[in-house]
């Protein structure tokens, strides 16, 4: 009887902790059932372009502390619409050629939607959630989020010192798409004076009022802005629209828009810093290394148990599993009654509300 053979890929944007998952999935499957693991390069693109390599024990040893992903990734390719066609039949046929018993897909909500589509098309799949946006359904703290929060917090701490020195209003724009988890938690950690979230439409007049009050009292203001924040009655700030991608609308630039709106109304100088991909980079935090190991081992368990069509979940501090269909196409946003929002308001943080 031949050994189980499992494909493994990382999809979507990179996030700290991916290598810890790759290590845990591979070593768990080798150690517990003698499986053969094939690494698929650059996410779904590797399935389309037929690029795989064997992952042995030594190949994944010592990689848990490394940032990025050993396998490479792509957030520009959906096998449902790449180059104007549906590649699912080709991918399933390729998986049969490789004699794959199944696939482990590590990624965000876009990758989980692809994993669900492949699973229903005949390629048995298990999902592992990761995203610095922390916006995957049934996952209260996703892989990469802890490290990204630390990175944004450090940036906010640093701009505060120059804001104090020059009496400026300092805006820092974070990633997060349509969910404000990253801006909210980092803003709280760094004692930001104003936090602007996608879930709470802001008003310029309210932001101006806080900045003026602080200018008279403490000279400076620190504003943490999620890229998906928008004014009441206004639109999202879109950086680009790229058809054919799993996430065709790319947000970005809201901090610069706010500078142009705020500067004419304030005597203080207003400056913006857009953190961009620095939030994805660098070595994972100890928390993300541990989480990556735990969810990677959990994914291997789902494979061994034949729980195909499921994703590893994390709810109420417990690792479990949910159907991919319960995750695909859903976004987990900050609820209006979340304790962090209540706490922030209680200590005087503004969310730009009137």
mmCIF file of C-alpha atoms in Angstrom, residues 33-260:
data_model
loop_
_atom_site.group_PDB
_atom_site.id
_atom_site.type_symbol
_atom_site.label_atom_id
_atom_site.label_comp_id
_atom_site.label_asym_id
_atom_site.label_seq_id
_atom_site.Cartn_x
_atom_site.Cartn_y
_atom_site.Cartn_z
ATOM 1 C CA UNK A 33 1.635 8.605 8.861
ATOM 2 C CA UNK A 34 4.737 8.486 6.670
ATOM 3 C CA UNK A 35 3.108 10.726 4.082
ATOM 4 C CA UNK A 36 4.871 12.306 1.134
ATOM 5 C CA UNK A 37 4.375 16.072 0.905
ATOM 6 C CA UNK A 38 4.649 17.984 -2.365
ATOM 7 C CA UNK A 39 5.125 21.732 -2.123
ATOM 8 C CA UNK A 40 3.293 23.687 -4.829
ATOM 9 C CA UNK A 41 5.121 26.865 -5.815
ATOM 10 C CA UNK A 42 3.468 30.298 -5.951
ATOM 11 C CA UNK A 43 0.018 29.219 -4.844
ATOM 12 C CA UNK A 44 -2.641 28.412 -7.428
ATOM 13 C CA UNK A 45 -0.241 29.535 -10.158
ATOM 14 C CA UNK A 46 1.936 26.504 -9.405
ATOM 15 C CA UNK A 47 -1.032 24.215 -9.999
ATOM 16 C CA UNK A 48 -1.700 25.878 -13.335
ATOM 17 C CA UNK A 49 1.942 25.996 -14.453
ATOM 18 C CA UNK A 50 2.746 22.552 -12.982
ATOM 19 C CA UNK A 51 5.499 23.573 -10.584
ATOM 20 C CA UNK A 52 5.924 21.346 -7.527
ATOM 21 C CA UNK A 53 8.751 19.957 -5.405
ATOM 22 C CA UNK A 54 9.059 17.369 -2.677
ATOM 23 C CA UNK A 55 9.215 18.651 0.884
ATOM 24 C CA UNK A 56 11.271 16.369 3.095
ATOM 25 C CA UNK A 57 12.020 16.581 6.798
ATOM 26 C CA UNK A 58 15.247 18.518 6.310
ATOM 27 C CA UNK A 59 13.675 20.865 3.762
ATOM 28 C CA UNK A 60 11.393 22.318 6.426
ATOM 29 C CA UNK A 61 13.725 22.129 9.421
ATOM 30 C CA UNK A 62 14.732 25.484 10.908
ATOM 31 C CA UNK A 63 12.298 27.589 8.852
ATOM 32 C CA UNK A 64 9.758 28.476 11.555
ATOM 33 C CA UNK A 65 11.489 31.742 12.447
ATOM 34 C CA UNK A 66 11.724 32.942 8.842
ATOM 35 C CA UNK A 67 9.380 35.499 7.325
ATOM 36 C CA UNK A 68 7.686 35.063 3.952
ATOM 37 C CA UNK A 69 6.958 31.608 2.566
ATOM 38 C CA UNK A 70 9.346 28.887 1.473
ATOM 39 C CA UNK A 71 6.976 27.968 -1.360
ATOM 40 C CA UNK A 72 6.274 31.436 -2.712
ATOM 41 C CA UNK A 73 2.761 32.767 -3.188
ATOM 42 C CA UNK A 74 0.562 34.756 -5.547
ATOM 43 C CA UNK A 75 -2.460 36.971 -4.936
ATOM 44 C CA UNK A 76 -2.999 37.665 -8.627
ATOM 45 C CA UNK A 77 -4.213 34.269 -9.762
ATOM 46 C CA UNK A 78 -7.644 32.704 -9.428
ATOM 47 C CA UNK A 79 -7.934 29.322 -11.150
ATOM 48 C CA UNK A 80 -11.566 30.181 -11.806
ATOM 49 C CA UNK A 81 -10.688 33.038 -14.157
ATOM 50 C CA UNK A 82 -6.931 33.159 -14.857
ATOM 51 C CA UNK A 83 -6.155 34.395 -18.405
ATOM 52 C CA UNK A 84 -9.854 34.434 -19.164
ATOM 53 C CA UNK A 85 -10.618 30.786 -18.488
ATOM 54 C CA UNK A 86 -11.535 28.281 -15.784
ATOM 55 C CA UNK A 87 -8.598 26.005 -14.873
ATOM 56 C CA UNK A 88 -10.331 23.684 -12.418
ATOM 57 C CA UNK A 89 -10.516 20.700 -14.785
ATOM 58 C CA UNK A 90 -6.819 21.107 -15.623
ATOM 59 C CA UNK A 91 -5.870 21.350 -11.946
ATOM 60 C CA UNK A 92 -7.857 18.256 -10.985
ATOM 61 C CA UNK A 93 -6.269 16.337 -13.877
ATOM 62 C CA UNK A 94 -2.792 17.485 -12.783
ATOM 63 C CA UNK A 95 -3.500 16.399 -9.202
ATOM 64 C CA UNK A 96 -4.399 12.936 -10.521
ATOM 65 C CA UNK A 97 -1.139 12.799 -12.477
ATOM 66 C CA UNK A 98 0.710 13.638 -9.259
ATOM 67 C CA UNK A 99 -1.319 10.978 -7.447
ATOM 68 C CA UNK A 100 -2.334 13.508 -4.816
ATOM 69 C CA UNK A 101 -4.698 12.256 -2.139
ATOM 70 C CA UNK A 102 -5.555 15.811 -1.253
ATOM 71 C CA UNK A 103 -4.408 19.406 -0.893
ATOM 72 C CA UNK A 104 -3.669 21.672 2.072
ATOM 73 C CA UNK A 105 -4.218 25.324 1.137
ATOM 74 C CA UNK A 106 -2.896 28.043 3.459
ATOM 75 C CA UNK A 107 -4.348 31.478 2.843
ATOM 76 C CA UNK A 108 -6.925 34.165 3.468
ATOM 77 C CA UNK A 109 -10.576 34.401 2.516
ATOM 78 C CA UNK A 110 -9.762 34.506 -1.200
ATOM 79 C CA UNK A 111 -7.682 31.347 -0.949
ATOM 80 C CA UNK A 112 -10.391 29.678 1.123
ATOM 81 C CA UNK A 113 -12.925 30.471 -1.620
ATOM 82 C CA UNK A 114 -10.574 28.872 -4.173
ATOM 83 C CA UNK A 115 -10.025 25.886 -1.864
ATOM 84 C CA UNK A 116 -13.785 25.435 -1.553
ATOM 85 C CA UNK A 117 -14.221 25.602 -5.335
ATOM 86 C CA UNK A 118 -11.455 23.026 -5.918
ATOM 87 C CA UNK A 119 -12.813 20.738 -3.217
ATOM 88 C CA UNK A 120 -16.276 20.762 -4.786
ATOM 89 C CA UNK A 121 -14.705 20.156 -8.202
ATOM 90 C CA UNK A 122 -12.967 16.957 -7.150
ATOM 91 C CA UNK A 123 -9.652 17.942 -5.530
ATOM 92 C CA UNK A 124 -10.081 17.128 -1.851
ATOM 93 C CA UNK A 125 -8.872 20.111 0.164
ATOM 94 C CA UNK A 126 -8.219 21.269 3.729
ATOM 95 C CA UNK A 127 -7.809 24.971 4.494
ATOM 96 C CA UNK A 128 -5.496 26.772 6.930
ATOM 97 C CA UNK A 129 -6.400 30.421 7.643
ATOM 98 C CA UNK A 130 -3.821 33.201 7.526
ATOM 99 C CA UNK A 131 -4.070 36.951 7.007
ATOM 100 C CA UNK A 132 -2.730 40.049 8.689
ATOM 101 C CA UNK A 133 -6.223 41.512 8.177
ATOM 102 C CA UNK A 134 -7.715 39.081 10.740
ATOM 103 C CA UNK A 135 -10.930 39.031 8.710
ATOM 104 C CA UNK A 136 -11.564 35.294 8.142
ATOM 105 C CA UNK A 137 -14.875 33.946 9.418
ATOM 106 C CA UNK A 138 -14.637 31.550 12.387
ATOM 107 C CA UNK A 139 -11.072 32.659 13.180
ATOM 108 C CA UNK A 140 -10.748 35.067 16.080
ATOM 109 C CA UNK A 141 -7.010 35.587 15.613
ATOM 110 C CA UNK A 142 -5.463 34.634 12.293
ATOM 111 C CA UNK A 143 -1.892 33.778 11.446
ATOM 112 C CA UNK A 144 0.227 36.871 10.763
ATOM 113 C CA UNK A 145 -2.007 39.277 12.637
ATOM 114 C CA UNK A 146 0.042 39.333 15.853
ATOM 115 C CA UNK A 147 3.240 40.249 14.020
ATOM 116 C CA UNK A 148 1.498 42.891 11.913
ATOM 117 C CA UNK A 149 0.001 44.502 15.022
ATOM 118 C CA UNK A 150 3.494 44.736 16.522
ATOM 119 C CA UNK A 151 4.852 46.307 13.322
ATOM 120 C CA UNK A 152 2.090 48.916 13.121
ATOM 121 C CA UNK A 153 2.378 49.660 16.837
ATOM 122 C CA UNK A 154 6.085 50.355 16.491
ATOM 123 C CA UNK A 155 5.428 52.679 13.542
ATOM 124 C CA UNK A 156 2.803 54.600 15.521
ATOM 125 C CA UNK A 157 5.196 54.899 18.475
ATOM 126 C CA UNK A 158 7.862 56.313 16.174
ATOM 127 C CA UNK A 159 5.661 58.903 14.453
ATOM 128 C CA UNK A 160 4.423 60.059 17.840
ATOM 129 C CA UNK A 161 7.898 61.283 18.768
ATOM 130 C CA UNK A 162 8.249 63.378 15.612
ATOM 131 C CA UNK A 163 4.676 64.594 16.044
ATOM 132 C CA UNK A 164 5.518 65.765 19.552
ATOM 133 C CA UNK A 165 8.700 67.469 18.349
ATOM 134 C CA UNK A 166 7.048 69.424 15.532
ATOM 135 C CA UNK A 167 3.510 69.838 16.827
ATOM 136 C CA UNK A 168 2.065 67.871 13.928
ATOM 137 C CA UNK A 169 -0.952 65.737 13.159
ATOM 138 C CA UNK A 170 0.514 62.375 12.167
ATOM 139 C CA UNK A 171 -1.571 59.887 10.182
ATOM 140 C CA UNK A 172 -0.483 56.261 9.751
ATOM 141 C CA UNK A 173 -2.369 54.123 7.217
ATOM 142 C CA UNK A 174 -2.636 50.395 7.812
ATOM 143 C CA UNK A 175 -3.765 47.474 5.689
ATOM 144 C CA UNK A 176 -6.901 45.525 6.543
ATOM 145 C CA UNK A 177 -9.161 45.958 3.499
ATOM 146 C CA UNK A 178 -12.769 46.106 4.738
ATOM 147 C CA UNK A 179 -12.016 45.077 8.325
ATOM 148 C CA UNK A 180 -10.554 47.334 10.998
ATOM 149 C CA UNK A 181 -8.945 44.782 13.314
ATOM 150 C CA UNK A 182 -5.356 45.766 12.544
ATOM 151 C CA UNK A 183 -5.904 49.513 12.928
ATOM 152 C CA UNK A 184 -8.003 49.031 16.052
ATOM 153 C CA UNK A 185 -5.623 46.792 17.983
ATOM 154 C CA UNK A 186 -2.439 48.613 16.945
ATOM 155 C CA UNK A 187 -4.097 51.970 17.571
ATOM 156 C CA UNK A 188 -5.023 50.911 21.078
ATOM 157 C CA UNK A 189 -1.563 49.462 21.715
ATOM 158 C CA UNK A 190 0.137 52.694 20.612
ATOM 159 C CA UNK A 191 -2.288 55.047 22.397
ATOM 160 C CA UNK A 192 -3.472 56.649 19.159
ATOM 161 C CA UNK A 193 -5.747 59.637 19.712
ATOM 162 C CA UNK A 194 -7.983 58.891 16.715
ATOM 163 C CA UNK A 195 -8.645 55.511 15.082
ATOM 164 C CA UNK A 196 -10.530 55.408 11.784
ATOM 165 C CA UNK A 197 -12.109 52.093 10.813
ATOM 166 C CA UNK A 198 -14.074 50.709 7.857
ATOM 167 C CA UNK A 199 -16.870 49.759 10.242
ATOM 168 C CA UNK A 200 -17.406 53.323 11.519
ATOM 169 C CA UNK A 201 -17.883 56.109 8.971
ATOM 170 C CA UNK A 202 -16.021 59.242 10.064
ATOM 171 C CA UNK A 203 -16.724 62.952 9.757
ATOM 172 C CA UNK A 204 -13.984 65.458 9.001
ATOM 173 C CA UNK A 205 -15.438 67.998 11.426
ATOM 174 C CA UNK A 206 -15.145 65.521 14.291
ATOM 175 C CA UNK A 207 -11.503 64.764 13.443
ATOM 176 C CA UNK A 208 -10.723 68.494 13.175
ATOM 177 C CA UNK A 209 -12.270 69.131 16.582
ATOM 178 C CA UNK A 210 -10.032 66.528 18.246
ATOM 179 C CA UNK A 211 -6.907 67.821 16.474
ATOM 180 C CA UNK A 212 -7.620 71.428 17.487
ATOM 181 C CA UNK A 213 -8.250 70.475 21.102
ATOM 182 C CA UNK A 214 -5.022 68.510 21.257
ATOM 183 C CA UNK A 215 -3.040 71.251 19.511
ATOM 184 C CA UNK A 216 -4.034 73.641 22.280
ATOM 185 C CA UNK A 217 -3.236 71.121 25.010
ATOM 186 C CA UNK A 218 -0.511 68.728 23.811
ATOM 187 C CA UNK A 219 0.622 70.073 20.414
ATOM 188 C CA UNK A 220 0.335 66.781 18.513
ATOM 189 C CA UNK A 221 -2.221 64.168 17.396
ATOM 190 C CA UNK A 222 -1.661 60.579 16.253
ATOM 191 C CA UNK A 223 -4.260 59.097 13.908
ATOM 192 C CA UNK A 224 -4.333 55.398 12.953
ATOM 193 C CA UNK A 225 -6.255 54.948 9.690
ATOM 194 C CA UNK A 226 -7.416 51.656 8.213
ATOM 195 C CA UNK A 227 -7.160 51.605 4.422
ATOM 196 C CA UNK A 228 -10.880 50.836 4.215
ATOM 197 C CA UNK A 229 -11.974 53.835 6.289
ATOM 198 C CA UNK A 230 -14.389 56.203 4.570
ATOM 199 C CA UNK A 231 -16.331 59.379 5.410
ATOM 200 C CA UNK A 232 -20.012 59.339 6.167
ATOM 201 C CA UNK A 233 -21.819 59.333 2.841
ATOM 202 C CA UNK A 234 -18.516 58.946 0.973
ATOM 203 C CA UNK A 235 -16.676 56.226 -0.916
ATOM 204 C CA UNK A 236 -13.707 53.955 -0.305
ATOM 205 C CA UNK A 237 -10.330 55.195 -1.529
ATOM 206 C CA UNK A 238 -9.386 52.815 -4.338
ATOM 207 C CA UNK A 239 -5.782 52.574 -5.468
ATOM 208 C CA UNK A 240 -6.369 50.234 -8.399
ATOM 209 C CA UNK A 241 -8.839 47.811 -9.951
ATOM 210 C CA UNK A 242 -7.289 44.725 -11.540
ATOM 211 C CA UNK A 243 -9.729 42.339 -13.193
ATOM 212 C CA UNK A 244 -9.068 38.615 -12.917
ATOM 213 C CA UNK A 245 -7.521 38.738 -9.446
ATOM 214 C CA UNK A 246 -9.168 37.022 -6.471
ATOM 215 C CA UNK A 247 -9.433 40.507 -4.921
ATOM 216 C CA UNK A 248 -9.720 42.882 -7.895
ATOM 217 C CA UNK A 249 -10.183 46.118 -5.906
ATOM 218 C CA UNK A 250 -6.984 47.304 -4.204
ATOM 219 C CA UNK A 251 -7.551 49.888 -1.493
ATOM 220 C CA UNK A 252 -5.026 52.501 -0.416
ATOM 221 C CA UNK A 253 -4.330 56.207 -0.161
ATOM 222 C CA UNK A 254 -7.011 57.249 2.301
ATOM 223 C CA UNK A 255 -4.402 58.863 4.588
ATOM 224 C CA UNK A 256 -3.232 61.188 1.793
ATOM 225 C CA UNK A 257 -6.850 62.081 1.026
ATOM 226 C CA UNK A 258 -7.352 62.959 4.688
ATOM 227 C CA UNK A 259 -4.253 65.171 4.648
ATOM 228 C CA UNK A 260 -5.716 67.201 1.783
#
